[in-house]
CSV table of C-alpha atoms in Angstrom, one decimal:
chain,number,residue,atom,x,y,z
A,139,UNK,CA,-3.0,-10.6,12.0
A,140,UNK,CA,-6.5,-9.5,12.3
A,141,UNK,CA,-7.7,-12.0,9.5
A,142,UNK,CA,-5.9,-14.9,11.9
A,143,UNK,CA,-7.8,-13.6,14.7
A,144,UNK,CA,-11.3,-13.1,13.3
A,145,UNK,CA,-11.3,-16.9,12.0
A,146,UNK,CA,-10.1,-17.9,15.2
A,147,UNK,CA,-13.4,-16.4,16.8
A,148,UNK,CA,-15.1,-17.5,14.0
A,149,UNK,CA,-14.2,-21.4,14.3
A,150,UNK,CA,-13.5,-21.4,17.8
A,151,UNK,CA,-15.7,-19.5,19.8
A,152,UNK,CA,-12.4,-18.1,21.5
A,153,UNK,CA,-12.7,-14.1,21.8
A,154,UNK,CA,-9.6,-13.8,23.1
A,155,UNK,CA,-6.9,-13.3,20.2
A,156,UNK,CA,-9.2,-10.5,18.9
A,157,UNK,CA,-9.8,-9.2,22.8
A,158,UNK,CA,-5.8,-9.3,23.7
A,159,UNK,CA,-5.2,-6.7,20.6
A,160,UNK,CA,-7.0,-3.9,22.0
A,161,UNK,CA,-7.6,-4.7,25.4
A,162,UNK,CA,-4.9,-3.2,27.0
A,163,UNK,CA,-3.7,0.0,23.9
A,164,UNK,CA,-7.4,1.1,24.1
A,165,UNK,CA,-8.6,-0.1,27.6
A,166,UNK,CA,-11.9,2.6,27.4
A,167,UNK,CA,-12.6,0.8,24.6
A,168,UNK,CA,-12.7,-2.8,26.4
A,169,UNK,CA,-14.4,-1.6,28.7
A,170,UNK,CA,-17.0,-0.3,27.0
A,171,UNK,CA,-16.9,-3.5,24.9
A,172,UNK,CA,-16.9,-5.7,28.1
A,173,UNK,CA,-20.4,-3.7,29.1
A,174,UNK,CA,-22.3,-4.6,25.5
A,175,UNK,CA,-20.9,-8.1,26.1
A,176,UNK,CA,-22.6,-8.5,29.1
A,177,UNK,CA,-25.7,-6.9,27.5
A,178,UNK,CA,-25.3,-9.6,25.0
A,179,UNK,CA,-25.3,-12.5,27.7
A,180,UNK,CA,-28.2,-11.2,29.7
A,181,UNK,CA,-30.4,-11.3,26.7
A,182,UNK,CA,-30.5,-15.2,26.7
A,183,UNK,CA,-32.6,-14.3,29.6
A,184,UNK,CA,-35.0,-11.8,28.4
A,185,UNK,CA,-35.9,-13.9,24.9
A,186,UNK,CA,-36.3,-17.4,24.1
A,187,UNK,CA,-32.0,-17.9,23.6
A,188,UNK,CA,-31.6,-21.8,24.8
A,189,UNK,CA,-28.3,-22.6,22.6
A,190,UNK,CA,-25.0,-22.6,23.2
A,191,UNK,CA,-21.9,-23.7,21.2
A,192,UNK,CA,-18.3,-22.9,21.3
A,193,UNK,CA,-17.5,-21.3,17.6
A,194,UNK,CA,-19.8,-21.9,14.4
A,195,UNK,CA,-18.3,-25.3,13.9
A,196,UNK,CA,-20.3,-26.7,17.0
A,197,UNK,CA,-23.2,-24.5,16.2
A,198,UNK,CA,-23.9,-26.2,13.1
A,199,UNK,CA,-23.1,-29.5,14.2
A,200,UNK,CA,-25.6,-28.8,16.9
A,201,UNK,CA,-28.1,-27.3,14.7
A,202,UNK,CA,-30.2,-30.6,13.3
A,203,UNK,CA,-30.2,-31.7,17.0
A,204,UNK,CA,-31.5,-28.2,17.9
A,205,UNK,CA,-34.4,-28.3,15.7
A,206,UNK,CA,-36.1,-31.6,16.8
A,207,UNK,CA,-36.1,-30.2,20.3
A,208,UNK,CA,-38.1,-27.5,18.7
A,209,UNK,CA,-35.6,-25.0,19.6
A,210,UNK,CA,-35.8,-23.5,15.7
A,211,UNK,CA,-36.7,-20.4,16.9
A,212,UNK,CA,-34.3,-19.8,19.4
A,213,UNK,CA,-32.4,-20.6,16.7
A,214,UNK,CA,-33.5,-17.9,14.9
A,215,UNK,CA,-33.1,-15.3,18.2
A,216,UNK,CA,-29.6,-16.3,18.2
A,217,UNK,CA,-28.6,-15.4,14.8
A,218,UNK,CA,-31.1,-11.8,15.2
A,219,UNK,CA,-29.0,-10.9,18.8
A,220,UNK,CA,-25.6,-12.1,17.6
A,221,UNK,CA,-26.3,-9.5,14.0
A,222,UNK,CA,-28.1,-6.6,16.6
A,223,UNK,CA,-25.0,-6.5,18.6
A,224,UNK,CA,-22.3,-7.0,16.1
A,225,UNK,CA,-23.5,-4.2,14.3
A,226,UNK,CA,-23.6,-1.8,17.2
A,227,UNK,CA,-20.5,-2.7,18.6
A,228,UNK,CA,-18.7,-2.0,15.1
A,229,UNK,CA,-20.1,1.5,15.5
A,230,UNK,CA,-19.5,2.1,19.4
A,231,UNK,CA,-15.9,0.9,17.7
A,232,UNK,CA,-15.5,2.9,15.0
A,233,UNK,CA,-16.6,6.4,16.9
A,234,UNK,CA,-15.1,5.6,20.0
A,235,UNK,CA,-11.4,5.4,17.9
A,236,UNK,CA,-11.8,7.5,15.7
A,237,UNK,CA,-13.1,10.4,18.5
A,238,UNK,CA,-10.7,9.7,20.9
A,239,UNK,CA,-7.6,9.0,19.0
A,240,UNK,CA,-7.6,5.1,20.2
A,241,UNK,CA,-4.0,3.5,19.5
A,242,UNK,CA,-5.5,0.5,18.4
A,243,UNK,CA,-3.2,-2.1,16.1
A,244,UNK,CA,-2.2,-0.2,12.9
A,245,UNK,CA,-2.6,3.4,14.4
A,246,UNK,CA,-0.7,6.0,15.9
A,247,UNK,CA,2.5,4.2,15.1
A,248,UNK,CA,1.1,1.2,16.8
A,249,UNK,CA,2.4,-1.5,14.2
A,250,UNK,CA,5.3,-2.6,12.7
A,251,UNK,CA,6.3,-3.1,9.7
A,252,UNK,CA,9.6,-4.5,9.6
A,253,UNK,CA,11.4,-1.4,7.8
A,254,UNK,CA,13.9,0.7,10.1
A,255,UNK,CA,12.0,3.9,8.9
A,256,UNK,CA,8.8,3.3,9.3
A,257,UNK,CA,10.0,2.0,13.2
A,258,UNK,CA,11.4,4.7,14.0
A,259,UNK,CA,8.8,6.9,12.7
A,260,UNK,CA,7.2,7.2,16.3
A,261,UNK,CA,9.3,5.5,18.3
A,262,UNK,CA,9.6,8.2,20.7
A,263,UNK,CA,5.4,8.8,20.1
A,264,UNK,CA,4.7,7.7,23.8
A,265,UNK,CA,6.8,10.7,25.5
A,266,UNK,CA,4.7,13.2,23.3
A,267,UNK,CA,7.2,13.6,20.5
A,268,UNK,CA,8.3,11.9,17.3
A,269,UNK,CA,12.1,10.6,16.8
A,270,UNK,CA,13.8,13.6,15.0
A,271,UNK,CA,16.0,11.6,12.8
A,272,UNK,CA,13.0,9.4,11.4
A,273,UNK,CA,12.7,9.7,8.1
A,274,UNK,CA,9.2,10.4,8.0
A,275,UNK,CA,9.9,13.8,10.2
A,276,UNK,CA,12.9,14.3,7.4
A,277,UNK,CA,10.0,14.1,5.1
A,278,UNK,CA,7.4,16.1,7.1
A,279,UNK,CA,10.4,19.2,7.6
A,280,UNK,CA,11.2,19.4,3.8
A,281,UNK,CA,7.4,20.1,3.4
A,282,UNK,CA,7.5,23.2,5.1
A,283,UNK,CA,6.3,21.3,8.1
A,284,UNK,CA,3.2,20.1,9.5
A,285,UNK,CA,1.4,23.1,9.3
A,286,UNK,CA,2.3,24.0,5.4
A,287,UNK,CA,0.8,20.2,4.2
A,288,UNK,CA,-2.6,20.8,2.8
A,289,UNK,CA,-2.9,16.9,1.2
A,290,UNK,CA,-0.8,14.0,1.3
A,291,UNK,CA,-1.4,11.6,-1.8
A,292,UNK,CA,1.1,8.9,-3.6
A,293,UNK,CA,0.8,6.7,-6.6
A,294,UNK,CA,3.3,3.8,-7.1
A,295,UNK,CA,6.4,5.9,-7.6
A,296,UNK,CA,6.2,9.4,-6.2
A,297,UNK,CA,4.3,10.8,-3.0
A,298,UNK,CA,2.6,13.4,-4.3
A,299,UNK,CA,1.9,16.3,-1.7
A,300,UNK,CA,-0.2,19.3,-2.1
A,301,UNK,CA,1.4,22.3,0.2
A,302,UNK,CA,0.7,26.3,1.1
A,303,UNK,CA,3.7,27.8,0.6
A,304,UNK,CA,6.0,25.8,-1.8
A,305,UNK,CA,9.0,28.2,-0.8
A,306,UNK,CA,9.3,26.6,2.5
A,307,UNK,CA,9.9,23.3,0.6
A,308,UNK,CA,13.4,21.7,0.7
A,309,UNK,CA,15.8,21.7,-2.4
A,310,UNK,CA,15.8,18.4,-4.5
A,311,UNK,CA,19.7,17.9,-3.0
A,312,UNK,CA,18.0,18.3,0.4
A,313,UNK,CA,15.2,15.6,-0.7
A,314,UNK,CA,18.0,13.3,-2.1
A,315,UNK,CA,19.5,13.4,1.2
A,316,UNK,CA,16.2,11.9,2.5
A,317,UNK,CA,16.5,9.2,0.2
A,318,UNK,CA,14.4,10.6,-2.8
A,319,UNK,CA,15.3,9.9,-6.2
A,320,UNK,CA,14.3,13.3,-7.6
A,321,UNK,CA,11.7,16.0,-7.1
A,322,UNK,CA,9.5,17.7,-9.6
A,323,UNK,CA,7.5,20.8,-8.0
A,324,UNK,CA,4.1,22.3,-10.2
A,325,UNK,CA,2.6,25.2,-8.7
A,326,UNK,CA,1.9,23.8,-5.2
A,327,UNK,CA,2.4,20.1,-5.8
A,328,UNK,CA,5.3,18.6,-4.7
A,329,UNK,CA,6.7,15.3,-6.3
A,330,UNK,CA,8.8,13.1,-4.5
A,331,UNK,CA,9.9,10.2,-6.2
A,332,UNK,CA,10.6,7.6,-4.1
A,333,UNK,CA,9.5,4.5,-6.0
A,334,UNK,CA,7.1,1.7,-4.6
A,335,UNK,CA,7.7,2.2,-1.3
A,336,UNK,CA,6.1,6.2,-1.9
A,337,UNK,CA,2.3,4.5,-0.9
A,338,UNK,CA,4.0,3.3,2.3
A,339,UNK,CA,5.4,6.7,3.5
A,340,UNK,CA,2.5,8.3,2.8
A,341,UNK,CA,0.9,5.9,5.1
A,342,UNK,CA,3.2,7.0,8.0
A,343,UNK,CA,3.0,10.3,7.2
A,344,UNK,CA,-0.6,10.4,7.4
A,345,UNK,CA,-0.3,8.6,10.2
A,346,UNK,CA,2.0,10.8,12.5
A,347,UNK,CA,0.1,14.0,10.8
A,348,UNK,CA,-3.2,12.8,12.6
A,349,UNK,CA,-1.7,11.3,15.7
A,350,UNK,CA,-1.4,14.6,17.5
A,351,UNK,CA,2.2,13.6,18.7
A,352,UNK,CA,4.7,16.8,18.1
A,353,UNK,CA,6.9,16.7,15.3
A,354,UNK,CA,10.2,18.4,16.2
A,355,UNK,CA,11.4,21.0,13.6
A,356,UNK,CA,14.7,20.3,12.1
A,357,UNK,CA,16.7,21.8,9.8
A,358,UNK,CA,16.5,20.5,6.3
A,359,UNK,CA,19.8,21.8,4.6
A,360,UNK,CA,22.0,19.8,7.5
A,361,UNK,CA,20.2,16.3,6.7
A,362,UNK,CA,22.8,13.9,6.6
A,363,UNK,CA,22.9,11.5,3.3
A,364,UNK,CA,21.2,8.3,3.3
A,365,UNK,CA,23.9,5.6,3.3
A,366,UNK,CA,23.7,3.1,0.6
A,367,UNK,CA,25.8,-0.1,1.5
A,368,UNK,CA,28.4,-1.4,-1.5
A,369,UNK,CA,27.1,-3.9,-3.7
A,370,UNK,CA,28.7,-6.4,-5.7
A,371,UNK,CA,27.1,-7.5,-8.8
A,372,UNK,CA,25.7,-11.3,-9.9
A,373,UNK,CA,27.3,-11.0,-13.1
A,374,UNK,CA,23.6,-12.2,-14.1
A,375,UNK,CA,21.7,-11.7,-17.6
A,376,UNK,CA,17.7,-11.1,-17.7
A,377,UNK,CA,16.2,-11.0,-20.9
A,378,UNK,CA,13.1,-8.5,-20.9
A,379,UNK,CA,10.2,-8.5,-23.1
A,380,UNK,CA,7.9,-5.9,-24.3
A,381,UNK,CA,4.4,-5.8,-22.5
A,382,UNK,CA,2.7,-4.9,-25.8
A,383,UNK,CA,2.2,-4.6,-29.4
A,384,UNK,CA,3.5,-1.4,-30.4
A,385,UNK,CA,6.2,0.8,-30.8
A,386,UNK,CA,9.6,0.4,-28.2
A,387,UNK,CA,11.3,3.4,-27.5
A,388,UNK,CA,13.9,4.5,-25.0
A,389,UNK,CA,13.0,5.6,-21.7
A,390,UNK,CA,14.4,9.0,-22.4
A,391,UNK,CA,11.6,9.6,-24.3
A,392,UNK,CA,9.0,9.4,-22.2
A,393,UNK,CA,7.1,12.6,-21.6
A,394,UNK,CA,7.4,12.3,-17.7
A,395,UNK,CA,10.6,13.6,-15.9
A,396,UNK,CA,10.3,11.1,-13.8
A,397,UNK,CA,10.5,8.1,-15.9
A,398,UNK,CA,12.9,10.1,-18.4
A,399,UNK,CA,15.8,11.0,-16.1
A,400,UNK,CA,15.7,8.0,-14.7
A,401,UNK,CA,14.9,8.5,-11.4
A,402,UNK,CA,12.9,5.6,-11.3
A,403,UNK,CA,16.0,3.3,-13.1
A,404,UNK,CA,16.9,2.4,-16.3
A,405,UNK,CA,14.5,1.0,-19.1
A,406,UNK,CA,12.3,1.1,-21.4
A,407,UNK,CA,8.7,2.3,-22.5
A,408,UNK,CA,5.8,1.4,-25.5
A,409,UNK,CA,3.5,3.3,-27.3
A,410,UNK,CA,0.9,0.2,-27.0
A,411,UNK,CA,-1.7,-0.9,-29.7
A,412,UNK,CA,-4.1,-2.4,-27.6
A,413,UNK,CA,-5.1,-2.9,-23.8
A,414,UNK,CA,-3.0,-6.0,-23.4
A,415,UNK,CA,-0.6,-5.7,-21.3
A,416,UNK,CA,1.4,-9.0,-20.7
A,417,UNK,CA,4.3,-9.8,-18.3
A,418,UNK,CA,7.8,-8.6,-19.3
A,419,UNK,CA,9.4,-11.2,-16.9
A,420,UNK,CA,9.4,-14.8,-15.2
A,421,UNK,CA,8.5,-14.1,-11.5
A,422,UNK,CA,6.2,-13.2,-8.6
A,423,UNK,CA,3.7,-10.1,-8.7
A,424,UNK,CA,4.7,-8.0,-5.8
A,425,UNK,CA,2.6,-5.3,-5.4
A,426,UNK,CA,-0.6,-4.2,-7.8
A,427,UNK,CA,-1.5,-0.9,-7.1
A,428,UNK,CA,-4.9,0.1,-5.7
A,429,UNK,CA,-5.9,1.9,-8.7
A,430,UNK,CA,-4.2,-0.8,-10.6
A,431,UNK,CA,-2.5,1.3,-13.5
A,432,UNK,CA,1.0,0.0,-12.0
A,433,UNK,CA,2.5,-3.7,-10.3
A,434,UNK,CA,5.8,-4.3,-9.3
A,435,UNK,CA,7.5,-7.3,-10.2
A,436,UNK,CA,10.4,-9.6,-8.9
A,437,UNK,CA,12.5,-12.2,-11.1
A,438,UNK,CA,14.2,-15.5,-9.5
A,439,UNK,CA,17.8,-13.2,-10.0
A,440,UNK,CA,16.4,-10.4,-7.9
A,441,UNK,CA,15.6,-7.7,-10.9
A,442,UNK,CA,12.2,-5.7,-9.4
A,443,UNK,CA,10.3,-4.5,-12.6
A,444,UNK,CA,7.8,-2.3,-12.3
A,445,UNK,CA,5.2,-1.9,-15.2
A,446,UNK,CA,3.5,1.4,-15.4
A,447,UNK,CA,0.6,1.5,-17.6
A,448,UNK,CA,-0.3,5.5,-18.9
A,449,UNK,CA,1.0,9.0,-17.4
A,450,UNK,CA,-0.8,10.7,-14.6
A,451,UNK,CA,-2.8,7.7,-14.9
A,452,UNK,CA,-3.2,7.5,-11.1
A,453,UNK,CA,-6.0,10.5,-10.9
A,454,UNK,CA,-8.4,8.1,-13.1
A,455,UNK,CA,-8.7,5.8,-9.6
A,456,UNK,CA,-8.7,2.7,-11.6
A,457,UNK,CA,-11.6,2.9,-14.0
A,458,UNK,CA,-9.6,2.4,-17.2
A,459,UNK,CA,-7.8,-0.9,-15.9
A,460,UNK,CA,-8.6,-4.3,-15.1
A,461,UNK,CA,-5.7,-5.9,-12.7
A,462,UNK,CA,-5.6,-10.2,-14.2
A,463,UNK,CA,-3.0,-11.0,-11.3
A,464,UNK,CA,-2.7,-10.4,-7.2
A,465,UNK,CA,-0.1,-9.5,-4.4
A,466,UNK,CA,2.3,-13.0,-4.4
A,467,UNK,CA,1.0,-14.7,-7.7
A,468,UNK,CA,3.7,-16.9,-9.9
A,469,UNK,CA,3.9,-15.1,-13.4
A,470,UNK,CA,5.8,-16.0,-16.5
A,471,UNK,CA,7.1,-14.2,-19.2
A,472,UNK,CA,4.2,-13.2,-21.3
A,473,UNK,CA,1.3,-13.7,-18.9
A,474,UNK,CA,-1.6,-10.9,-18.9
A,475,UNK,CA,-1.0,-8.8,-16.1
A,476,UNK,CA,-3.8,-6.1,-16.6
A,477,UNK,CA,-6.3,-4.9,-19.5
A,478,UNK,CA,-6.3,-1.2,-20.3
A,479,UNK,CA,-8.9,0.8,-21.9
A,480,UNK,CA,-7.1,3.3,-24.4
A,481,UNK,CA,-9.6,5.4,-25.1
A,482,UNK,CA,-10.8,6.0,-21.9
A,483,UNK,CA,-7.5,6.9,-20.7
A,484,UNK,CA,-7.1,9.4,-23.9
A,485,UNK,CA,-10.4,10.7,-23.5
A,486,UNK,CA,-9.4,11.9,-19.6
A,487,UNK,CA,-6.6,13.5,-21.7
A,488,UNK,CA,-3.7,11.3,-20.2
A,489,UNK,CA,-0.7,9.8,-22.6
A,490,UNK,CA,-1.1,5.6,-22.9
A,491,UNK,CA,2.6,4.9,-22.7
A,492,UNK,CA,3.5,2.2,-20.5
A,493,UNK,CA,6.8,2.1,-18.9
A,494,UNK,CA,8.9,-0.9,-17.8
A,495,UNK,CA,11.4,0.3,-15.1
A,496,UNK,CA,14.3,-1.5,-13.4
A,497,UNK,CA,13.9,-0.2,-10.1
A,498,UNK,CA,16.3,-1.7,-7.9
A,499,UNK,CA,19.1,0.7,-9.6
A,500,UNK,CA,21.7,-0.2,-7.5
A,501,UNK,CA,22.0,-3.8,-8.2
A,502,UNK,CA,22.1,-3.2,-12.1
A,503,UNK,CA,25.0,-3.1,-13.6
A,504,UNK,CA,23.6,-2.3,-16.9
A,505,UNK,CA,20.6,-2.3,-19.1
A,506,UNK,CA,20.9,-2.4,-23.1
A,507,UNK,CA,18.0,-2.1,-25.2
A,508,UNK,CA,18.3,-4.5,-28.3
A,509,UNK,CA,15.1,-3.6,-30.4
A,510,UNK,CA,13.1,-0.6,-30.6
A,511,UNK,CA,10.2,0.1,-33.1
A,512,UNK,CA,7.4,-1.6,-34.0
A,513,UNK,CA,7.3,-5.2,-31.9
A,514,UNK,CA,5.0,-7.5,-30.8
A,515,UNK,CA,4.4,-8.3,-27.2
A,516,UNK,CA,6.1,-10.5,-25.6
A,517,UNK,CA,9.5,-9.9,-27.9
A,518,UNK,CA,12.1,-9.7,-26.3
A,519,UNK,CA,13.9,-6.3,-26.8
A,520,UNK,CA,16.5,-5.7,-23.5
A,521,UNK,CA,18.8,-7.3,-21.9
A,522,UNK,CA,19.5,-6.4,-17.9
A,523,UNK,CA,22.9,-7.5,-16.2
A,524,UNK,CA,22.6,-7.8,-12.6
């Protein structure tokens, strides 16, 4: 939306798509903006400002013709005013929404993102109070509440929440009934797994924490469990590779609870040779995390993969790892997704193992892992009915 918009400006000359977005959520704002717009105009009076264009397509057309009227330097003015007052109205911008709490697009539950929780997440935001049965206020209460959250934090399958008191955090059957797939709680850390979507609510979270609207207190043993609807399966096979040279091993192996109980979904994990890891499927690269130690993948049959390069591997903020892929790119089977370094990521005392997770566990019927031991990438070694 607010790429659309800026080119728009940018081609166009038209302010209005960019104007219409805040205009009338943040009108303060506007009319602040409205003032240093003005500004803006009245300085083609003051200096030597004699061009005009509608968007930078005309300007540049215009340009040559500009020049042999010996307009150069207005030229030059134009460009000097247009950087002078960009740049001050990006700051006027940032302090003015950031100091008053502005509900411009994206903020204060100003946006939507097409999922029923995250809607409903302040949906009631405008009468001073948040909607009770959102799931982000489920989440908030089994933290012990807004007041018991010292950090909010999430890699790509687990929020991961520092708190004050971890006895005023909900039980794991609790959690579940929030639609968690398992907690772990260390010392005052709290776990929720919650797959790829966990960056998301942490989003919204952070979002309603800093909003200022109330968050009404509910009581976190009564939750009612998330409804999962029935689902018939494809009666479809997937043949998964390996990412990497190394050694295959069951998932129940791995040394995270996480990946091990299979809260996450069935799979598989290596004990990789190298930094290559490849593709494990045909399909389309849904999501690469930022710090790009884990992507989520999608086959033609609707299997979502996710590849999870090391343990803990989030905390090193993507130093070890170089992403080869993006959001929405085609991959096939045995494509380089990522580099890791191995030694970096031993020497910060974190485990190499990469996982391969099947996450959408509902929609398997059953995985069955054909080879284990030492393989080369790109083997296949499980088979996934749908």
């Amino acid at each position: 939306m607010f790429l659309s918009a800026a080119v728009a400006v940018f081609l166009t000359g038209v302010t209005e798509p960019l104007e219409y977005m805040f205009m009338f959520a943040a009108l303060p704002l506007y009319l602040v903006y409205a003032v240093v717009q003005g500004l803006a105009f009245a300085s083609a009076d003051l200096i030597h400002l004699r061009v005009h264009s509608f968007g930078n397509i005309e300007f540049l057309t215009r340009t040559p013709m500009a020049i042999k009227a010996g307009l150069a330097m207005d030229i030059v003015n134009f460009i000097v005013v247009s950087v002078v007052f960009g740049v001050a109205m990006y700051f006027i911008t940032n302090f003015m929404i950031k100091k008053f709490n502005l509900a411009t697009s994206g903020r204060n539950g100003n946006y939507d993102t097409g999922d029923d929780a995250s809607d409903e997440t302040a949906s009631n935001s405008n009468a001073g109070t948040a909607n009770a049965n959102s799931q982000i206020v489920k989440i908030i209460n089994l933290l012990g509440g807004k007041e018991n959250i010292s950090d909010v934090d999430a890699c790509m399958t687990r929020l991961r929440i520092t708190v004050a008191d971890i006895a005023k955090v909900g039980d794991e059957a609790a959690w579940k009934k929030a639609g968690a797939m398992g907690l772990i709680v260390k010392g005052n850390g709290v776990q929720a797994v919650y797959g790829p979507k966990a960056d998301v609510l942490k989003s919204d979270i952070q979002d309603l924490l800093d909003s200022g609207v109330d968050i009404p207190k509910t009581d976190v043993t009564a939750l009612e469990e998330d409804k999962t609807a029935d689902v018939s399966f494809k009666g479809v096979i997937e043949e998964v590779a390996t990412v990497a040279d190394g050694q295959v091993i069951p998932i129940t192996q791995v040394n995270d609870p996480v990946f091990s109980q299979k809260m996450m979904g069935d799979g598989f994990a290596v004990e990789p040779e190298n930094g290559n890891i490849y593709s494990p499927v045909a399909g389309l690269v849904t999501s690469v995390f930022p710090t790009k130690h884990a992507l989520g993948l999608l086959t033609d049959d609707g299997l979502e993969v996710l590849v999870h390069v090391g343990l803990d591997t989030v905390a090193l903020n993507g130093a070890p790892f170089s992403a080869k892929v993006k959001d929405g790119q085609r991959v096939e089977l045995g494509d380089l997704l990522l580099v890791a370094d191995l030694e970096a990521i031993k020497s910060a005392d974190r485990e190499t193992t990469v996982i391969v997770a099947f996450t959408n566990t509902a929609e398997v019927k059953s995985v069955t892992l054909k080879k284990t031991g030492q393989q080369a990438a790109k083997t296949v070694v499980a088979k996934v009915e749908l």
